[in-house]
Short mmCIF file of C-alpha atoms and ligand atoms in Angstrom, two decimals:
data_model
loop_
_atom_site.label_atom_id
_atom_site.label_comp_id
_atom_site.label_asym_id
_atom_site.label_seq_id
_atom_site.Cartn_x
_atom_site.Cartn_y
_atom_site.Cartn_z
CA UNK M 1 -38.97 -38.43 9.89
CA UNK M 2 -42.14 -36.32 9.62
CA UNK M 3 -44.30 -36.89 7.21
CA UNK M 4 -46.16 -33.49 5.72
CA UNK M 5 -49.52 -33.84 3.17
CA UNK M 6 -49.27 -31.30 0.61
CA UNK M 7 -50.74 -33.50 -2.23
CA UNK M 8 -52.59 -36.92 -2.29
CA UNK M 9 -49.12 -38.27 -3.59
CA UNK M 10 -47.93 -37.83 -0.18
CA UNK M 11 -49.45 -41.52 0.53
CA UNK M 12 -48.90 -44.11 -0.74
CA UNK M 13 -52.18 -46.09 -2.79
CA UNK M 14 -51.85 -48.83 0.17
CA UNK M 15 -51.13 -45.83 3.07
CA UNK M 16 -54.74 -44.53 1.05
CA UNK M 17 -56.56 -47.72 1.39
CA UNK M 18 -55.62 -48.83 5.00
CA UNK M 19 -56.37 -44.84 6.06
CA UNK M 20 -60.30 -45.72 4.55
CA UNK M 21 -59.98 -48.71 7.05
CA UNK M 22 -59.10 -46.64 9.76
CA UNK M 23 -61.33 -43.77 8.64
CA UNK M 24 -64.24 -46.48 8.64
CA UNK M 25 -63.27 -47.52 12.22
CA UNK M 26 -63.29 -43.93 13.61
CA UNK M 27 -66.42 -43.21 12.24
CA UNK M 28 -67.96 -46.06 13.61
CA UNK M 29 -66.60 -45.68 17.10
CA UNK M 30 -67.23 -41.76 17.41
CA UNK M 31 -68.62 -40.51 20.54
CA UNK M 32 -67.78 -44.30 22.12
CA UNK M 33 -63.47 -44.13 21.92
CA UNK M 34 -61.76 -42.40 24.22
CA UNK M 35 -58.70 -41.34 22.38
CA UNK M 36 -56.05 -39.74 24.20
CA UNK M 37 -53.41 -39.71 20.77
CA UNK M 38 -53.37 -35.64 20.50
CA UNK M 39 -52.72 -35.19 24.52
CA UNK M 40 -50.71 -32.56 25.35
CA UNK M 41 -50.60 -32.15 21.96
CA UNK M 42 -51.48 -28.68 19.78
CA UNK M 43 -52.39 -28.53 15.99
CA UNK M 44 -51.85 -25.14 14.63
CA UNK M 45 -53.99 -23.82 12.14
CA UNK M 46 -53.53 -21.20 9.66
CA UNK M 47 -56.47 -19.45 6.86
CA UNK M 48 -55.82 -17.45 4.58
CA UNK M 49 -59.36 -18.51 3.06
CA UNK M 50 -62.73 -18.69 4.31
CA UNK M 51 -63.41 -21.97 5.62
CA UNK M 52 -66.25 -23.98 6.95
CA UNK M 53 -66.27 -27.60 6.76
CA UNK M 54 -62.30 -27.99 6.52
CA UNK M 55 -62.44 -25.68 9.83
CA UNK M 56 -64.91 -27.10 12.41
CA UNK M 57 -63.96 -30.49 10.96
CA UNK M 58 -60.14 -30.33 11.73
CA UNK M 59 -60.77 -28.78 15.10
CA UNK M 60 -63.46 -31.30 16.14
CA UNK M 61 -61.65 -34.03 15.08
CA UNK M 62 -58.32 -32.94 17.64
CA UNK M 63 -60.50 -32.22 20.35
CA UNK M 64 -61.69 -35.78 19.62
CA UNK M 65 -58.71 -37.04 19.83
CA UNK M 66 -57.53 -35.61 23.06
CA UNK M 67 -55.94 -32.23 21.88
CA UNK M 68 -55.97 -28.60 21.32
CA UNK M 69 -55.95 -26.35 18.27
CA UNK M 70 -54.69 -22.99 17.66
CA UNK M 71 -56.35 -21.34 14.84
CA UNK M 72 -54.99 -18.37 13.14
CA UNK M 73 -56.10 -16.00 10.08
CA UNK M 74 -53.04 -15.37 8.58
CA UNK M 75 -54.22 -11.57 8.38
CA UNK M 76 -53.27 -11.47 12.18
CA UNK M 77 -50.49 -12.67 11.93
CA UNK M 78 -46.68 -11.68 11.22
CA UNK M 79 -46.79 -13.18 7.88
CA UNK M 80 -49.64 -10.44 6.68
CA UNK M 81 -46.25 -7.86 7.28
CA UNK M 82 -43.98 -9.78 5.22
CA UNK M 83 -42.32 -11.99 8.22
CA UNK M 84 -40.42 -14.89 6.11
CA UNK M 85 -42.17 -18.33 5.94
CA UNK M 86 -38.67 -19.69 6.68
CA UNK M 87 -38.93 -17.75 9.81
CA UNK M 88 -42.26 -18.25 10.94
CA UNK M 89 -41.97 -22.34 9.69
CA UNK M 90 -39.36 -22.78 12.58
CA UNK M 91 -40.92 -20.69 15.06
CA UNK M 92 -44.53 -22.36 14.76
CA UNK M 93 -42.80 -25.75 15.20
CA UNK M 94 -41.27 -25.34 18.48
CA UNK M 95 -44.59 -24.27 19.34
CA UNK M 96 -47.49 -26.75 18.00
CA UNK M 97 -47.50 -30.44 16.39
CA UNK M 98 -48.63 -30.54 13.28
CA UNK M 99 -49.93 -27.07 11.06
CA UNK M 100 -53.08 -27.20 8.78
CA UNK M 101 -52.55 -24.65 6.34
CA UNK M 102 -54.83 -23.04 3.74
CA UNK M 103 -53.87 -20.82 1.41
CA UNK M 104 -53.53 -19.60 -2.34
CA UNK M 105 -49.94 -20.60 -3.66
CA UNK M 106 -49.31 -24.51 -3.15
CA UNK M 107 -45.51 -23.15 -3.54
CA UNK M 108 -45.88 -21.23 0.12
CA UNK M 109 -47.06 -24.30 1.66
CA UNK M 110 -43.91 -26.27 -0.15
CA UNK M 111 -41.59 -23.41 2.00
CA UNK M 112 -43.50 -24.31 4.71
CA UNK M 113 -42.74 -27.81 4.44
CA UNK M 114 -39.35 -27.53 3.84
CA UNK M 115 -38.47 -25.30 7.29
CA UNK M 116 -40.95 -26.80 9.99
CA UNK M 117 -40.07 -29.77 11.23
CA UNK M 118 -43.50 -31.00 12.15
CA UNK M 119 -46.14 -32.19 9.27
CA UNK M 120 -47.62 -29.92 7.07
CA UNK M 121 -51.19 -30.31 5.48
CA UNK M 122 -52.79 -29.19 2.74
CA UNK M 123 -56.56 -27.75 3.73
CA UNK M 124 -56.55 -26.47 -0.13
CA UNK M 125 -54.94 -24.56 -2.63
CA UNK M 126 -55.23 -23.16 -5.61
CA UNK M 127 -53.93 -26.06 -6.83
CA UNK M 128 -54.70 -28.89 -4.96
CA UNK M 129 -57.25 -29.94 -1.61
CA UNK M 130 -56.03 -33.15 -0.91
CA UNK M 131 -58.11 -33.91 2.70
CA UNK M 132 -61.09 -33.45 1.07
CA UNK M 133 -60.04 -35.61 -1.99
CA UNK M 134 -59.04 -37.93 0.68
CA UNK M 135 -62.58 -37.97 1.96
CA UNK M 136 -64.44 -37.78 -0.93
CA UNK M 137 -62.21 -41.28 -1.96
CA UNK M 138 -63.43 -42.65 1.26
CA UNK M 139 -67.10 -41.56 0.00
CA UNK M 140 -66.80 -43.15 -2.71
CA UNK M 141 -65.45 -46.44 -1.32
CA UNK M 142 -67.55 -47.09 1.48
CA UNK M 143 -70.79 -46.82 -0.68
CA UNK M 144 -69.25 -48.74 -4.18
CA UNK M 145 -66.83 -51.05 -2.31
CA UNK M 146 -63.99 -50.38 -4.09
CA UNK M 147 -62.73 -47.26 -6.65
CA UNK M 148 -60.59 -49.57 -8.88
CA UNK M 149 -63.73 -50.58 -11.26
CA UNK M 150 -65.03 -47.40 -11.26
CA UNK M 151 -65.70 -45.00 -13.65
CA UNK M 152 -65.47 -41.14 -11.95
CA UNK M 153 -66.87 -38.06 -14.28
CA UNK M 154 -65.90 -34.25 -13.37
CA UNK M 155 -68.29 -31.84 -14.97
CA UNK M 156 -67.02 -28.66 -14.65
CA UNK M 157 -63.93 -26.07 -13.70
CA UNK M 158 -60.89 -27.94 -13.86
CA UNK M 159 -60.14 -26.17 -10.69
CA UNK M 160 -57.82 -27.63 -7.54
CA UNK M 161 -60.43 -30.17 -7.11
CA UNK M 162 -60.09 -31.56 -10.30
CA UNK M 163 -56.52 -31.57 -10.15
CA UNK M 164 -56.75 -33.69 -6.92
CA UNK M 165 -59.27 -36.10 -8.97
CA UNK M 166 -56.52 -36.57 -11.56
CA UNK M 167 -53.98 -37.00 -9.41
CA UNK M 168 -56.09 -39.49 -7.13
CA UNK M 169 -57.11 -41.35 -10.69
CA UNK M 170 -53.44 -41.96 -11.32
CA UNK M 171 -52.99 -42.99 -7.94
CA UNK M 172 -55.58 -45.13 -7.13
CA UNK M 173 -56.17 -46.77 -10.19
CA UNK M 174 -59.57 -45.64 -11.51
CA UNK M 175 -60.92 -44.36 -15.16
CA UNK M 176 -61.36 -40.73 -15.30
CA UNK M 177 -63.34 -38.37 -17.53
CA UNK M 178 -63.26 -34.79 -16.79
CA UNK M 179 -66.01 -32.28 -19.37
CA UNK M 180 -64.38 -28.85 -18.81
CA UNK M 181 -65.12 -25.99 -20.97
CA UNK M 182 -62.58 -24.79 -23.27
CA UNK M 183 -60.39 -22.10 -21.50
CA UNK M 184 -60.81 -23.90 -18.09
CA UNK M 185 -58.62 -26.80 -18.47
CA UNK M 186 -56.59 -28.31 -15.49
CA UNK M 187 -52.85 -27.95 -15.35
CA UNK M 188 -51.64 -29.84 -18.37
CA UNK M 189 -48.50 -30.49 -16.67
CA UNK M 190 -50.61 -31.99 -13.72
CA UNK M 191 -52.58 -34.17 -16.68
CA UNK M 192 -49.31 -35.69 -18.40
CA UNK M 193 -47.98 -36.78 -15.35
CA UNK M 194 -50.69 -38.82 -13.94
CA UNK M 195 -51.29 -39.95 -17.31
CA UNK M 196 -47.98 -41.23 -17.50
CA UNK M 197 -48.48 -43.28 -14.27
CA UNK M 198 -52.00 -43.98 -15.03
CA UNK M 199 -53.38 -47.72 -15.37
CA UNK M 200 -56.41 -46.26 -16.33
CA UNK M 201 -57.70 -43.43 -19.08
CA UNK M 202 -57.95 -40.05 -17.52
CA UNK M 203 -59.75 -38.12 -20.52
CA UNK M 204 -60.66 -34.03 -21.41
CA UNK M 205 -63.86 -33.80 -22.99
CA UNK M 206 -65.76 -30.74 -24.13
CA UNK M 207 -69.10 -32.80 -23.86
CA UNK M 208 -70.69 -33.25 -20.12
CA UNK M 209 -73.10 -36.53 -21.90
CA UNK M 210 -69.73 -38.10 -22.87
CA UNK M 211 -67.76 -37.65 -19.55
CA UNK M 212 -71.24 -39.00 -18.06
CA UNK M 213 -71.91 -42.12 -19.73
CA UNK M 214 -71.14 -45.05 -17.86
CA UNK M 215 -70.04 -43.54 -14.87
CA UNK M 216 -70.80 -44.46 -11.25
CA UNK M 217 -69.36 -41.22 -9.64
CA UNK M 218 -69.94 -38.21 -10.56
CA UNK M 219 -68.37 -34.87 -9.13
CA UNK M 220 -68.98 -31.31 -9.70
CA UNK M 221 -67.63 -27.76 -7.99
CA UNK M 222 -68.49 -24.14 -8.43
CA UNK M 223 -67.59 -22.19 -11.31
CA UNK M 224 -65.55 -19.75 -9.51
CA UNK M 225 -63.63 -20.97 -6.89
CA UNK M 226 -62.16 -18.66 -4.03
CA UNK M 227 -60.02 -15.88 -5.46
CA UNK M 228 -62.10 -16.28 -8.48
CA UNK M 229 -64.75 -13.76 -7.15
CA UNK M 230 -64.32 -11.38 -10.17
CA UNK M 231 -64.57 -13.99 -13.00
CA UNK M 232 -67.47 -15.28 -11.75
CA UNK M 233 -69.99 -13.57 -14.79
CA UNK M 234 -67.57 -14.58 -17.39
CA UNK M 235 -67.63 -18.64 -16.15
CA UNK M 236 -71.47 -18.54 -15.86
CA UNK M 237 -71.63 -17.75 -19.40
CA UNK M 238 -68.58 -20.44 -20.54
CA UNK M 239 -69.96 -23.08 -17.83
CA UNK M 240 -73.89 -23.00 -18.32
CA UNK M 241 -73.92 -26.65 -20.36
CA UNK M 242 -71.76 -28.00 -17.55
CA UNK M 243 -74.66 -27.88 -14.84
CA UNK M 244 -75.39 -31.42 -13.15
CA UNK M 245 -78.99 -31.31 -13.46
CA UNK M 246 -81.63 -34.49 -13.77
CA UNK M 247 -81.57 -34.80 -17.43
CA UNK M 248 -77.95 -34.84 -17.40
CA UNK M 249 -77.73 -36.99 -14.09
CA UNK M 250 -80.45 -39.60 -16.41
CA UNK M 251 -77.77 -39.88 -18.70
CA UNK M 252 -75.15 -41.68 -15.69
CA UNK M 253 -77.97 -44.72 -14.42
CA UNK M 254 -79.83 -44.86 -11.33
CA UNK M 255 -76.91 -46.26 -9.55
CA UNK M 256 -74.55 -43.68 -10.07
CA UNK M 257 -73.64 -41.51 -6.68
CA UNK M 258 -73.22 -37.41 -6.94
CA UNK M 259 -70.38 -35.90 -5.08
CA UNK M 260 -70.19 -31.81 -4.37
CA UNK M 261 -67.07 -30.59 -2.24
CA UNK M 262 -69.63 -28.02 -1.16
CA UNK M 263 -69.95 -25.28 -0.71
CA UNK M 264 -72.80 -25.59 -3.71
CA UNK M 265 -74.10 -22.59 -5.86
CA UNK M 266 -77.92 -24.02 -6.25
CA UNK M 267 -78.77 -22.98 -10.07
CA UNK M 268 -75.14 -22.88 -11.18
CA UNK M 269 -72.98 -26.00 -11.02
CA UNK M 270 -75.58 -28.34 -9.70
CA UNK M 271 -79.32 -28.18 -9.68
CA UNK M 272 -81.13 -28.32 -6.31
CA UNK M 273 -82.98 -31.11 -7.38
CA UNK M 274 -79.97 -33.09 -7.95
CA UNK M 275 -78.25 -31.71 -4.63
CA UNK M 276 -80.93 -32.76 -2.34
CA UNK M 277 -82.18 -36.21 -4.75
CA UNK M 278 -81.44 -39.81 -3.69
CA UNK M 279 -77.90 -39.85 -5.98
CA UNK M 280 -76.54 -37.13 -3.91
CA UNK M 281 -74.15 -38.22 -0.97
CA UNK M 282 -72.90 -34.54 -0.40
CA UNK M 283 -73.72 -33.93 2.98
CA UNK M 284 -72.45 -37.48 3.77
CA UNK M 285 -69.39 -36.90 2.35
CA UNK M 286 -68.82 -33.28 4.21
CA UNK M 287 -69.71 -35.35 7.16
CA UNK M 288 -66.71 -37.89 6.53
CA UNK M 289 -64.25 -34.86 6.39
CA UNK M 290 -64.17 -35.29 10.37
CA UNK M 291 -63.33 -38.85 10.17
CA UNK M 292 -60.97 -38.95 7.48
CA UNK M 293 -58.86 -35.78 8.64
CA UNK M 294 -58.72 -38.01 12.11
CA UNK M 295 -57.44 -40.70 10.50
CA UNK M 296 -55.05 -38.63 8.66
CA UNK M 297 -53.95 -36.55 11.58
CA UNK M 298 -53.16 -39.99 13.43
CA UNK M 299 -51.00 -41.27 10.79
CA UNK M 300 -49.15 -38.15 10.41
CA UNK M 301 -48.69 -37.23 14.07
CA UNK M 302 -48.32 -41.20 15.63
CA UNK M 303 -44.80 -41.18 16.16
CA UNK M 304 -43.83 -37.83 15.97
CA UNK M 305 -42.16 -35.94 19.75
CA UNK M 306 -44.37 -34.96 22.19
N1 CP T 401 -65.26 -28.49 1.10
C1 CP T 401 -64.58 -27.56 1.80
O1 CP T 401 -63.34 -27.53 1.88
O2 CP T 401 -65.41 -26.69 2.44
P1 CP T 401 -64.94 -25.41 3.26
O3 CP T 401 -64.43 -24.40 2.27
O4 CP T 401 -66.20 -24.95 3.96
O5 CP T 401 -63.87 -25.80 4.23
N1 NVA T 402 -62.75 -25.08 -5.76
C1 NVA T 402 -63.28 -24.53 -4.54
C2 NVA T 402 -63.31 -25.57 -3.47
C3 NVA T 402 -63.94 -25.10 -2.18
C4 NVA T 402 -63.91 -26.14 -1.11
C5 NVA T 402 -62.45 -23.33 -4.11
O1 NVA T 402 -61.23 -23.41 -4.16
O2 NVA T 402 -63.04 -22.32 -3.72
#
């Protein structure tokens, strides 16, 4: 049966841990393996966003591995004229192995899954962007070792990234403590559940020093997130105390690793200073996109018909 990736609960915490093994393995290999898995084999993409780590990452990582990509902005294609996703969900899968799909409403993507018969994934929502929570996991566990001791802080928009934190918390097995402005609150619906299957606290704080303390992760986003264009004055004003900047980062310890999804807005969320300091792993962690989506796209796609 295929297996689509619309939210990190589509795996499993050990399918998680041995896809950081493999992740690990691909990364250390890269440019040495000669991978043949995706031959004769296409992976459809289709943005509906602007995108360019999730992009050049996804595509490098299938040529990689041996295969081809289609990429298409959904603008040009039948969907922009109102063709049904039922419709073009069947059609796409006689045509390519596996689609990569970002768009606005996680509930589209849902159709999607339920019509194609090849595996679906997630390259963000509004709700959710579970390859890159995928990689920034891996971040995190190949520089700490392991996530289940951890404390993780999110400072900032309780946006689809956060929601994929919570979700991962639950998941995984680690503490979270999320300072979000009031008004900018994750889905609380999102919250209870993973609360409910929690081992560990997942906490709302108004405070950024409280969510900080103790922590040996810390993640941040921008304020407005795409679609968001047209709030973005408003959130500067309601986000200002929630910037990750040194004298908030002195609060965490020396040891404690910064994580940005990127792409950053220097000033806003995060300070330059802290972007480009020693605690930063950002542009390692945009790096591990590639291997992780390889990892995931071989899991998803071993096993499926040529
Ligand atoms: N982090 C991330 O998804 O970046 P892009 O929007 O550039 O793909
Ligand atoms: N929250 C951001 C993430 C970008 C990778 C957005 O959705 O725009």
């Amino acid at each position: 049966m295929k297996r689509d990736f619309l939210t990190i609960n589509d795996l499993s915490r050990s399918e998680v841990l041995s896809l950081f093994d493999e992740t690990a393995g691909l990364k250390a290999k890269r440019g040495k393996e000669n991978s043949t898995l995706l031959a004769r084999r296409t992976i459809g993409m289709l943005f509906d966003k602007p995108s360019t780590r999730t992009r050049v990452s996804f595509e490098a990582g299938v040529y990689e591995l041996g295969g081809s990509v289609v990429f298409l902005h959904r603008s040009e294609t039948q969907l922009s004229r109102n063709e049904p996703i039922s419709h073009a969900a069947r059609v796409l899968s006689s045509y390519v192995h596996a689609l990569v799909i970002r768009t606005y409403d996680q509930a589209e993507l849902e159709e999607m899954a339920k019509y194609a018969s090849i595996p679906i994934i997630n390259a963000l929502t509004d709700m959710y962007h579970p390859c890159q929570i995928l990689s920034d996991m891996f971040t995190v566990w190949e520089k700490k070792g392991n996530l289940q001791d951890l404390k993780v802080a999110w400072i900032g928009d309780g946006n689809n990234m956060a929601q994929s934190w919570i979700k991962a918390a639950a998941l995984m097995g680690f503490e979270l403590a999320l300072a979000v402005p009031e008004g900018y609150d994750p889905s609380s619906e999102i919250l209870e559940q993973a609360r409910a299957a929690s081992e560990k606290p997942i906490t709302i704080t108004r405070d950024p020093i409280e969510a900080i303390a103790g922590a040996e992760v810390i993640n941040t986003d921008v304020w407005a997130s795409m679609g968001q264009e047209n709030e973005a004055e408003v959130r500067v004003e309601a986000f200002r105390k929630f910037q990750i900047n040194s004298k908030l980062l002195a609060q965490a310890g020396p040891e404690a690793i910064v994580l940005h999804c990127l792409p950053a807005h220097l000033g806003e969320e995060i300070t330059a200073e802290v972007l480009e300091g020693p605690q930063s792993v950002a542009f390692e962690q945009a790096g591990n996109k590639l291997h992780a989506q390889k990892a995931l796209l071989k899991f998803l796609i071993q096993g499926t018909q040529c």
